[in-house]
Every structure is written in structure tokens, then in C-alpha cells.
Tab-separated table of C-alpha atoms and ligand atoms in Angstrom:
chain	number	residue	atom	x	y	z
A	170	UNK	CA	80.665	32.204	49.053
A	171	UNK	CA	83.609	34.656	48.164
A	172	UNK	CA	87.136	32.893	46.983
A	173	UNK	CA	88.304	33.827	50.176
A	174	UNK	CA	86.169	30.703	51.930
A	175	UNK	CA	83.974	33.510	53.704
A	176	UNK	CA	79.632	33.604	54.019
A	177	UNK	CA	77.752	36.580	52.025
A	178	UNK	CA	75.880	37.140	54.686
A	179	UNK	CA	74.533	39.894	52.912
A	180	UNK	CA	74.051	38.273	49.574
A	181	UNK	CA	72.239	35.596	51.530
A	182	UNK	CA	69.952	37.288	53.098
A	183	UNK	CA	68.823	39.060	49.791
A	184	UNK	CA	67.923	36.028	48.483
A	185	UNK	CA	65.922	34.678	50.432
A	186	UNK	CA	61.905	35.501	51.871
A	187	UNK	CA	61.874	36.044	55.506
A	188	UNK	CA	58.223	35.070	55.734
A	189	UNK	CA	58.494	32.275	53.631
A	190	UNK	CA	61.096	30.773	55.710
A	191	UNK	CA	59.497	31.701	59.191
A	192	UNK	CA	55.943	30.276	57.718
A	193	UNK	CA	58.205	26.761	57.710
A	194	UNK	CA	58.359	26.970	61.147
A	195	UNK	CA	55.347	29.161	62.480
A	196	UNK	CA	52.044	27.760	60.527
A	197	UNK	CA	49.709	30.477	62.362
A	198	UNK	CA	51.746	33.537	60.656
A	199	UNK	CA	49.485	36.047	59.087
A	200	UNK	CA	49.173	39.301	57.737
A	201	UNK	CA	48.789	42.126	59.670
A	202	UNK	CA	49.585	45.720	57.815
A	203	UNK	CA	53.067	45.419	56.753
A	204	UNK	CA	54.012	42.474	59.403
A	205	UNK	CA	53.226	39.466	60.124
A	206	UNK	CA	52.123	37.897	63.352
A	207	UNK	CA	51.994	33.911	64.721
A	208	UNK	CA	52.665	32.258	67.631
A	209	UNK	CA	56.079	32.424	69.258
A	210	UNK	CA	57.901	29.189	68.650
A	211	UNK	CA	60.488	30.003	71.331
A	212	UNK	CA	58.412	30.401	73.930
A	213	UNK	CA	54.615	28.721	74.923
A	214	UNK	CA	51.618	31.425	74.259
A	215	UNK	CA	48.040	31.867	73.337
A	216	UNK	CA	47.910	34.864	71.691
A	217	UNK	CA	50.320	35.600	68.707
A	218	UNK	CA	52.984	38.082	70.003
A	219	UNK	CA	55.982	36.914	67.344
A	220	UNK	CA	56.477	39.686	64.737
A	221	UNK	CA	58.011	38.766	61.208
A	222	UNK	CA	59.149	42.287	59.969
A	223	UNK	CA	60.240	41.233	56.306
A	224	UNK	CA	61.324	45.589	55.810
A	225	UNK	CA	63.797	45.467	58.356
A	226	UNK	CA	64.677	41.802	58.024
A	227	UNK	CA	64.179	40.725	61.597
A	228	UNK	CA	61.690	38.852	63.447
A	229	UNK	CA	60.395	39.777	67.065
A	230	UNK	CA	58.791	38.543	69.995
A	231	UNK	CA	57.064	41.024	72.035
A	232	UNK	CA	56.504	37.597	74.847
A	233	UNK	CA	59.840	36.777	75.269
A	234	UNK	CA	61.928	39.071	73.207
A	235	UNK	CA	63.706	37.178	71.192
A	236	UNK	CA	65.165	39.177	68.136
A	237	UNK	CA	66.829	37.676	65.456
A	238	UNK	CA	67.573	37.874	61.677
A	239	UNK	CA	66.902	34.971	59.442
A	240	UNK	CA	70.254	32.873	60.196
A	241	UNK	CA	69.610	33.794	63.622
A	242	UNK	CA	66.080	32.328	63.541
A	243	UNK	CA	67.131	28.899	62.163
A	244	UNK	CA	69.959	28.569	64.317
A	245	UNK	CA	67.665	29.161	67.490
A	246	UNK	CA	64.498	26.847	66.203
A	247	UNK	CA	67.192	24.161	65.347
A	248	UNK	CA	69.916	24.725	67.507
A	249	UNK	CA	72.274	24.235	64.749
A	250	UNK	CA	75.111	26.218	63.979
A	251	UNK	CA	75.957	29.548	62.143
A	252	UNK	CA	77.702	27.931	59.132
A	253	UNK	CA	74.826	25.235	58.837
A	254	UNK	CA	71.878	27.583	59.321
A	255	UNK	CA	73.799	29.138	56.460
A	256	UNK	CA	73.581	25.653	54.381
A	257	UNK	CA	70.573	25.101	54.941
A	258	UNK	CA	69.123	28.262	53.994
A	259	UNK	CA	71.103	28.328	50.403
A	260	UNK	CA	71.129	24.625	49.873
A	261	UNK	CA	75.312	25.326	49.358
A	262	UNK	CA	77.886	23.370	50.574
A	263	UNK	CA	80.286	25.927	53.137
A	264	UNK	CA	82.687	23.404	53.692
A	265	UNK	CA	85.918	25.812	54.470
A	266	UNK	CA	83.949	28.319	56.580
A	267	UNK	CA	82.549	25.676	58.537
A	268	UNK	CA	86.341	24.538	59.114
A	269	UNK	CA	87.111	28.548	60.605
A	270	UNK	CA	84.126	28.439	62.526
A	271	UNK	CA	84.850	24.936	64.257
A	272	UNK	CA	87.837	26.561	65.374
A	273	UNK	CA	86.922	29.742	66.536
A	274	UNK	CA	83.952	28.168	68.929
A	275	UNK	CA	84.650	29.158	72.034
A	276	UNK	CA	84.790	26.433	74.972
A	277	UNK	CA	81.734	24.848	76.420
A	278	UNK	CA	80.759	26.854	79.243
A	279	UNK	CA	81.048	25.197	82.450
A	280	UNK	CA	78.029	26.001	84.869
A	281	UNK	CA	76.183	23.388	87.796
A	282	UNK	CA	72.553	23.205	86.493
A	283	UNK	CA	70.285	21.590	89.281
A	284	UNK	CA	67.114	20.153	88.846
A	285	UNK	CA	64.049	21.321	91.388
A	286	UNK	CA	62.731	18.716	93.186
A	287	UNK	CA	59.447	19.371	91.543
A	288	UNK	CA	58.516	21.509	88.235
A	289	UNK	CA	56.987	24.556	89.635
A	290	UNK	CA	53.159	25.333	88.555
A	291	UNK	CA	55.199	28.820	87.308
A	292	UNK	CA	57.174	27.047	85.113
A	293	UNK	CA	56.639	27.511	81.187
A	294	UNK	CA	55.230	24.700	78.929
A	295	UNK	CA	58.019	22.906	77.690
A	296	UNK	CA	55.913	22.454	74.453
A	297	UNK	CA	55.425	25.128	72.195
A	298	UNK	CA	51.893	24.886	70.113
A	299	UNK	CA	53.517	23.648	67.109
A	300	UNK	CA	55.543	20.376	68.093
A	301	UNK	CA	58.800	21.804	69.004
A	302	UNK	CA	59.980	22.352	72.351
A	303	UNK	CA	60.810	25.858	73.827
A	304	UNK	CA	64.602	26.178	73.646
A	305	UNK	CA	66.383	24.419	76.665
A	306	UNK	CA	69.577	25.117	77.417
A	307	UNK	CA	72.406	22.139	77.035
A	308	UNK	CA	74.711	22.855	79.610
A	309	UNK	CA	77.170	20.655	78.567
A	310	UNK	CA	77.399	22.596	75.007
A	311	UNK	CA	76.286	25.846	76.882
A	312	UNK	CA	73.673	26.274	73.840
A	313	UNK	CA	70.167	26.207	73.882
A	314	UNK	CA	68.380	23.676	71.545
A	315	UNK	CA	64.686	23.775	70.276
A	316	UNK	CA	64.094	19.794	69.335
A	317	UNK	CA	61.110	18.712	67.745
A	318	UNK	CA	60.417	14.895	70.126
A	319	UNK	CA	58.572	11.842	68.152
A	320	UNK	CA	57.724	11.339	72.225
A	321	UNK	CA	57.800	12.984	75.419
A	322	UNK	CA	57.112	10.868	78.363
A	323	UNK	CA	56.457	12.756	82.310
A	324	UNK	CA	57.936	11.516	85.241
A	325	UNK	CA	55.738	12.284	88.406
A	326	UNK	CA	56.571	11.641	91.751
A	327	UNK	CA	54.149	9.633	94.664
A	328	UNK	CA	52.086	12.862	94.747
A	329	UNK	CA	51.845	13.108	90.495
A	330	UNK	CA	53.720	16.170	90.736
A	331	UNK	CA	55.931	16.457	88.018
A	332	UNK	CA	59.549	16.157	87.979
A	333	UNK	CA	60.551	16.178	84.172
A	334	UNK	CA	60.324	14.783	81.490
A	335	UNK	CA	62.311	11.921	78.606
A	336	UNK	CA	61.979	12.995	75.099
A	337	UNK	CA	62.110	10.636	72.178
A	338	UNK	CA	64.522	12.254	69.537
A	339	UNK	CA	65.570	10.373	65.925
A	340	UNK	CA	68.678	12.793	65.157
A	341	UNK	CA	70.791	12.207	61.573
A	342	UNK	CA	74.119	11.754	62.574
A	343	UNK	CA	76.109	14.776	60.203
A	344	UNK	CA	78.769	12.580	59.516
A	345	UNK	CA	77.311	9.304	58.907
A	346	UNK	CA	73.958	10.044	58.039
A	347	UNK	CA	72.950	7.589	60.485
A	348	UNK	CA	69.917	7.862	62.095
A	349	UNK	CA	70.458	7.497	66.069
A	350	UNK	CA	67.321	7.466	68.733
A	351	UNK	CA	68.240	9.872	71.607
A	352	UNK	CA	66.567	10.239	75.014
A	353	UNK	CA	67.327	13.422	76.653
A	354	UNK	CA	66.163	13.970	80.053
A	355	UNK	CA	64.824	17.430	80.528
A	356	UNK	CA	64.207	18.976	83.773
A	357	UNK	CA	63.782	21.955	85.232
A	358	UNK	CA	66.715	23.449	86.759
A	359	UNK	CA	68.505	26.364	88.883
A	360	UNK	CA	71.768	28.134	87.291
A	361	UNK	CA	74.814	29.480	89.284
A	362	UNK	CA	73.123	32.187	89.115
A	363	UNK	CA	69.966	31.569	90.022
A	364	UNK	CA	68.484	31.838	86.640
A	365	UNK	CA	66.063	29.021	86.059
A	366	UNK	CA	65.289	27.113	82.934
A	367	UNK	CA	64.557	23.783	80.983
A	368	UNK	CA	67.228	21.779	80.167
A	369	UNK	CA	69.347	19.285	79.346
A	370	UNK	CA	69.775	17.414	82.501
A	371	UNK	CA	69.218	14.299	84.578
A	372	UNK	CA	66.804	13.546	87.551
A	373	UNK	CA	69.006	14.251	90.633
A	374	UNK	CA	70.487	11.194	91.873
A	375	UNK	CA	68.731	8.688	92.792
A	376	UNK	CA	66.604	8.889	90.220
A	377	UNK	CA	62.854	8.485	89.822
A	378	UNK	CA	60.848	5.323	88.041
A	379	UNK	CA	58.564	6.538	85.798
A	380	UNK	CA	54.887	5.861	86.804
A	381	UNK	CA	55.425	6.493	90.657
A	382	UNK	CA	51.934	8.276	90.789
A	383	UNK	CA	50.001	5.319	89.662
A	384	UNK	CA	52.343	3.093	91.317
A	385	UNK	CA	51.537	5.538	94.975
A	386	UNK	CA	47.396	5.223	93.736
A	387	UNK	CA	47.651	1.258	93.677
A	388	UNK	CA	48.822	-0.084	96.620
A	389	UNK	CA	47.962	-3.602	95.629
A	390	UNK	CA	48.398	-4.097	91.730
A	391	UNK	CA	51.411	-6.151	90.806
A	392	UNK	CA	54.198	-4.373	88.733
A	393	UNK	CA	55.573	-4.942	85.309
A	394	UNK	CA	58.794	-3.344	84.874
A	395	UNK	CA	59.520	-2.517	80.996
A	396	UNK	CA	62.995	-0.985	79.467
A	397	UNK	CA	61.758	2.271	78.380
A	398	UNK	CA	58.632	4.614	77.882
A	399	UNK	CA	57.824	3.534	74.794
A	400	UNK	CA	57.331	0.377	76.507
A	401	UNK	CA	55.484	1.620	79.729
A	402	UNK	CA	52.860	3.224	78.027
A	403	UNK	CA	52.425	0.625	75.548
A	404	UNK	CA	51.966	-2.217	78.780
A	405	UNK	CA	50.117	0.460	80.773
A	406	UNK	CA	47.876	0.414	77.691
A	407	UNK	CA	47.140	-3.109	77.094
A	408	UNK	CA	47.686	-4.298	80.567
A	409	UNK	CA	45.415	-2.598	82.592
A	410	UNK	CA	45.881	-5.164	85.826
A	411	UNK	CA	49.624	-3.801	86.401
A	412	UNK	CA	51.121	-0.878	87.186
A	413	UNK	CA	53.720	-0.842	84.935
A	414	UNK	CA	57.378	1.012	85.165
A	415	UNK	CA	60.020	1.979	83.764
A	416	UNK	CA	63.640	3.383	84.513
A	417	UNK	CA	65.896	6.538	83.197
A	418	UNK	CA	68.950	6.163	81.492
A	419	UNK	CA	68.937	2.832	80.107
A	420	UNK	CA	71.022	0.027	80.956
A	421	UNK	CA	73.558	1.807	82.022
A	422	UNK	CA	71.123	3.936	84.367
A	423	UNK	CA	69.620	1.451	86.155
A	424	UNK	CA	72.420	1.625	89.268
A	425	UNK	CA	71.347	5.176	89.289
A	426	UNK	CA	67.679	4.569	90.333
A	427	UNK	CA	65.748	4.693	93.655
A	428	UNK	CA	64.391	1.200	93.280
A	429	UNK	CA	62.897	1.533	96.916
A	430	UNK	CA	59.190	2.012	95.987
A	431	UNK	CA	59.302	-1.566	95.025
A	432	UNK	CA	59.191	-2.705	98.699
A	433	UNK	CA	56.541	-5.691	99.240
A	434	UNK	CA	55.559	-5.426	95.538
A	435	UNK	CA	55.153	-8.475	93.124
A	436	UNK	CA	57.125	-7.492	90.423
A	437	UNK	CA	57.223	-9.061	86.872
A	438	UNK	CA	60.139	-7.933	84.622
A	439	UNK	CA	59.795	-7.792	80.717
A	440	UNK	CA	63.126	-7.817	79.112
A	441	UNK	CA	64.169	-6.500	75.308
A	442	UNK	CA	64.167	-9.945	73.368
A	443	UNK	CA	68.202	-9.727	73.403
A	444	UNK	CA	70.837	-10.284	75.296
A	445	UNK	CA	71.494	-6.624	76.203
A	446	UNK	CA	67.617	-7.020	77.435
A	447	UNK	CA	67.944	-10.162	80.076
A	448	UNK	CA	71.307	-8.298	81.434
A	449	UNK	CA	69.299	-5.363	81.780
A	450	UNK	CA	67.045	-7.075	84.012
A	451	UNK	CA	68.674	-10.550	85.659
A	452	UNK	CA	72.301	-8.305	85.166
A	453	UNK	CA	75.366	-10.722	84.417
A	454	UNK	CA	78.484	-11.863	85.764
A	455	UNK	CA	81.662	-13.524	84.134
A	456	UNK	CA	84.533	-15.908	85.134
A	457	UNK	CA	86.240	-13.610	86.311
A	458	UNK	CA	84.113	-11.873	89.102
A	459	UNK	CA	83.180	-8.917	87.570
A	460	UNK	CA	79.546	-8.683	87.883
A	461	UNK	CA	77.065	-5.790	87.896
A	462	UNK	CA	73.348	-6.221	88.889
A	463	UNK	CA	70.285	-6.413	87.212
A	464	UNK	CA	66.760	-4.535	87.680
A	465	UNK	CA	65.779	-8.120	89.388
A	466	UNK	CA	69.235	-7.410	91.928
A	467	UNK	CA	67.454	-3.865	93.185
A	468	UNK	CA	64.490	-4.737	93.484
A	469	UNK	CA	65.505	-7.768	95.698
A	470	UNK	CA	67.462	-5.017	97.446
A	471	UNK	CA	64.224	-3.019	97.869
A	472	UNK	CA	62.065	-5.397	99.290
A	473	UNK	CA	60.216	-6.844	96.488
A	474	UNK	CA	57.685	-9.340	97.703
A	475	UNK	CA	58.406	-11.895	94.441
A	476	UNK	CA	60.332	-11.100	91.626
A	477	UNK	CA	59.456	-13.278	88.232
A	478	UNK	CA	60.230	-12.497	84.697
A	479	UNK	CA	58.611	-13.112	80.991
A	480	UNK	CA	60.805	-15.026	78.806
A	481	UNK	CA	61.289	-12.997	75.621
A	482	UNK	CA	63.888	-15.901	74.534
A	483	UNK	CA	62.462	-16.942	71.135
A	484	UNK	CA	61.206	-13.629	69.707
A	485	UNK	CA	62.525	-12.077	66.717
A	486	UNK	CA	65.746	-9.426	68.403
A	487	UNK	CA	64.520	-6.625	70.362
A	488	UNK	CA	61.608	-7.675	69.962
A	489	UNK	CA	59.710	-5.894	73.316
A	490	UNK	CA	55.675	-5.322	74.367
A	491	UNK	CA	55.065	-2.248	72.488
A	492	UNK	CA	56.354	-4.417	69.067
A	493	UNK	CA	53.783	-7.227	70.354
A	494	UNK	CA	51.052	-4.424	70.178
A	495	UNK	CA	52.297	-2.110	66.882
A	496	UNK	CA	53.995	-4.746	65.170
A	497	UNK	CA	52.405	-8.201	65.662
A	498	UNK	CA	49.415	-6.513	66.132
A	499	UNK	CA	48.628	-8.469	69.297
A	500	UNK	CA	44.975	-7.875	71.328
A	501	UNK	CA	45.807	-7.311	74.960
A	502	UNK	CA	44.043	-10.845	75.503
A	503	UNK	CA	46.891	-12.217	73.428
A	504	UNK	CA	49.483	-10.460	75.182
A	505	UNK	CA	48.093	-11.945	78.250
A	506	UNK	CA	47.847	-15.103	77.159
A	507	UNK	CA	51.179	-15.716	75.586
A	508	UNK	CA	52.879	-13.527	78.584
A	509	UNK	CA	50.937	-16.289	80.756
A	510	UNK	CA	52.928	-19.038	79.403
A	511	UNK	CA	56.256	-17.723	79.913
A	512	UNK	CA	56.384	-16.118	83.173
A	513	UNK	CA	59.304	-18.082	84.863
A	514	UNK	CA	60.702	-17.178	88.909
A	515	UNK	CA	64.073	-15.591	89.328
A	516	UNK	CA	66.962	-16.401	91.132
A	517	UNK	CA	68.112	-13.177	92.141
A	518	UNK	CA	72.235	-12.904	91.559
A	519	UNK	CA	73.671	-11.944	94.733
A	520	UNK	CA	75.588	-8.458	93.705
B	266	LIG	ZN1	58.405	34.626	72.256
């Protein structure tokens, strides 16, 4: 950094490897002549078309054409910023630049992204080869992000086609250095201008339950509705006799959802061990009349042929069926068993 607060771009860039720094992020790079090839990590391939050119100091895709320089290459595989690509490519603190560039970012970019109504066949993987995403574009930022998900959950409709997805992120907050679980739905969507790409977006309104198809295949089973995927594939797992769901966008989401495929469905509802858990599902109401329903309100709405619930009251906070499974290291006959115990009937608050 010069005394002037300003990046050496220049004197950064001599420093550092190009390949080595690529090879971080592309494990199939090898060496071909003076290049080196791998798979793209911004966009889903088979054959390696992602040049590292370490003479000219760029790297290339021949798939997808994306062309950048080394800062330009971290910023794009992790959708940070210039100043903090910078960072983390020196290990040095550019505390004043990052100050100008804060500034001088221009405004989000405003723009109506619209999710299809199904994910086209001709759609690209959303998953590149080597854990990360492809970049999808955050329209609310007007940036594209590459994210590397601890999960990534589908939502299909009736007919299992698919309609998008929920990703499982653990991102370090920069100015805490908390770590915060985030959920992004990512669908597939339609720009103003009729571009069309993944990104950061929710399910058109209202939105799906995840599990529809083998809700659609199963006419009969009873239903075990779970708060989150984690959960659903966890129950769906050990609990082979349900169908079980869940719902997009949390607590908060659950107003948002097209409960309606619950219609002449017994339904069992697993809350989160917390209080935040049982509103989720029974929803709440205080002296003085403000009330909002609960999953067990919609699906009364929708038809639901009985609606019961598993007291979680008792277990350690939070405590949910996937911690039963990882964490207590519960069989599925135990799960059964103890779940048998504390099913108790609902009385559905009139919303
Ligand atoms: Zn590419």
C-alpha cells in the first residue's frame, strides 16, 4: 500500500503465483505446454476448457469466457470485493482503501428477476465439479456470487420437476466474526431483458413445500411436517412410513406457502424444541388480539384430514429430529418409539 491509502495493484500481482492461487480453487489444473488447464469453476463442464496463462497473468475460459486477472478471479469464485480480494491475496490489512471503495460503489441495480415455473432441462448445473456453485446473480446487490453450500436441498413440484433449490450457507459475519447459517433460495429466473440465469431469488408466491413429488407418489402415507431441510431429509430418512415436508423461508415464510396439497391428509407436525418452534407450528396470539397463524392454522385451512403434533417440550433447546438422529444418536425404532409417546391432537387457533 502507497502512503497515499491506494492498492499496488501492480506490486501485488508480482508477488504472487497465478497457478498457485488458481490450484486453491481448481484441484484438476495441470500442465499443458506453457498453460495450464482444469475445469471451469464458473461454469459446469466435463472437459477442462479453463486456461491459467501465468505469462500474461490472466486466466481463461474457452466454455464460458470468463477472463480475469488474479484479483479478478478471487473476487468472482468468492464474490467478495475488490479491496478484500486484495486482503486476502497479501494477507494485509487495506483498511483506508476499503473506506474509498465503499464509497465509490455504485447503487444496487434495480432489475425484476422471475423465477420459471419449472428449471428447464437446458438449464446449467448449478453445481460446479468442485463444491462451489456456478456464479448466480444477487439481484438485490446486482453481483454475482459463487458460494460454496454445506447443503443444497431441491424443491420439485407434483410431477418431480424441479423448481429450485435452498442452499445451506455458514457465512463469517466481517464485522463480528460471527458465524451466521444462511438459506438462500436459488431459482432459475428471467431478467428484464430476457437474459436468464441462477439466482438469488424466492419461489414465486405461493410458494412450494418441499417434497411435493413424494408427497403426489403417496396418496395415502400420513405427513410429518419438519422446520427445515435439514430436518426433512433427516425424518424422510429414518421415517420411512411418512412423507415428510418442509416449508421455505422459515417462520416468517410460512404465510407465504401453498399449504393446499395438504387437503384430506393426516398430518403430524414436529416443532424445534423452543418456543420459536411451537409458534412456528400451533402460531400464537396475545392479549391484545394480535395473532398470526401457525403451520397447524393452514393446514386446517387446506383441508387436512387430522392435524396432531409431537411434543418436543422437555428436550434440550432446539433440539429437532435430525439432532435425535446425529446427536443422540437415536435408531429410527427409537425415534418411533419416543415420537409414539408424545403425539398429542391440536386445537387449531382460529386465525
Ligand atoms: Zn467457464
Amino acid at each position: 500500500m502507497t502512503a497515499r491509502g491506494q492498492i499496488d495493484i501492480d506490486a501485488i500481482k508480482a508477488q504472487l503465483d497465478l497457478v498457485e492461487v488458481v490450484r486453491n480453487y481448481v484441484p484438476s489444473l495441470k500442465k499443458q505446454g506453457r498453460e495450464w488447464k482444469g475445469l471451469c469453476p464458473f461454469h459446469a463442464e466435463d472437459s477442462a476448457s479453463f486456461h491459467v496463462i501465468p505469462r500474461k497473468g490472466y486466466v481463461h475460459c474457452f466454455g464460458c469466457g470468463a477472463h480475469e486477472d488474479v484479483v479478478g478471479f478471487i473476487r468472482r469464485i468468492t464474490g467478495c470485493t475488490f479491496v478484500e480480494a486484495c486482503e486476502q491475496l497479501t494477507g494485509q490489512k487495506f483498511a483506508a482503501a476499503r473506506e474509498g471503495v465503499r464509497r465509490a460503489d455504485p447503487a444496487p441495480l434495480a432489475g425484476t428477476w422471475v423465477p420459471l415455473i419449472a428449471v428447464p432441462e437446458s438449464a446449467p448445473d448449478l453445481m460446479a465439479s468442485n463444491g462451489w456453485t456456478v456464479p448466480i446473480w444477487n439481484p438485490k446487490s446486482g453481483k454475482l456470487r459463487a458460494m460454496k453450500p454445506a447443503r443444497k436441498d431441491e424443491y420439485r413440484d407434483a410431477d418431480g420437476r424441479l423448481l429450485g433449490y435452498v442452499l445451506r450457507a455458514d457465512i463469517t459475519d466481517r464485522e463480528t466474526g460471527k458465524v451466521k447459517k444462511w438459506t438462500p433460495t436459488v431459482t432459475w429466473c428471467v431478467g428484464p431483458d430476457g437474459k436468464r440465469q441462477w439466482c438469488l431469488q424466492h419461489f414465486l408466491e405461493p410458494r412450494p413445500l418441499c417434497g411435493l413429488d413424494d408427497l403426489a407418489a403417496r396418496p395415502d402415507a400420513p405427513v410429518l411436517i419438519v422446520e427445515g431441510e435439514k430436518c426433512r431429509a433427516a425424518g424422510a430418512g429414518a421415517w420411512a412410513q411418512y412423507v415428510v415436508l418442509c416449508w421455505p423461508g422459515g417462520s416468517n415464510g410460512i404465510g407465504k406457502v401453498d399449504w393446499s396439497p395438504l387437503k384430506g391428509r393426516d398430518v403430524t407436525l414436529w416443532p424445534d424444541a423452543d418456543d420459536a418452534g411451537v409458534k412456528a407450528m400451533l402460531g400464537w396470539s396475545n392479549d391484545a388480539g394480535d395473532c398470526r397463524p401457525g403451520v397447524a392454522s393452514y393446514a386446517h385451512r387446506a383441508g387436512a384430514r387430522s392435524i396432531r403434533l409431537i411434543d418436543t417440550e422437555g428436550r434440550p433447546k432446539g433440539w429437532d429430529i435430525a439432532d435425535s438422529l446425529d446427536v443422540d444418536g437415536w435408531t429410527p425404532r427409537q425415534l418411533a418409539a419416543w415420537a409414539a409417546e408424545r403425539v398429542v391432537d391440536v386445537t387449531v387457533m382460529r386465525g
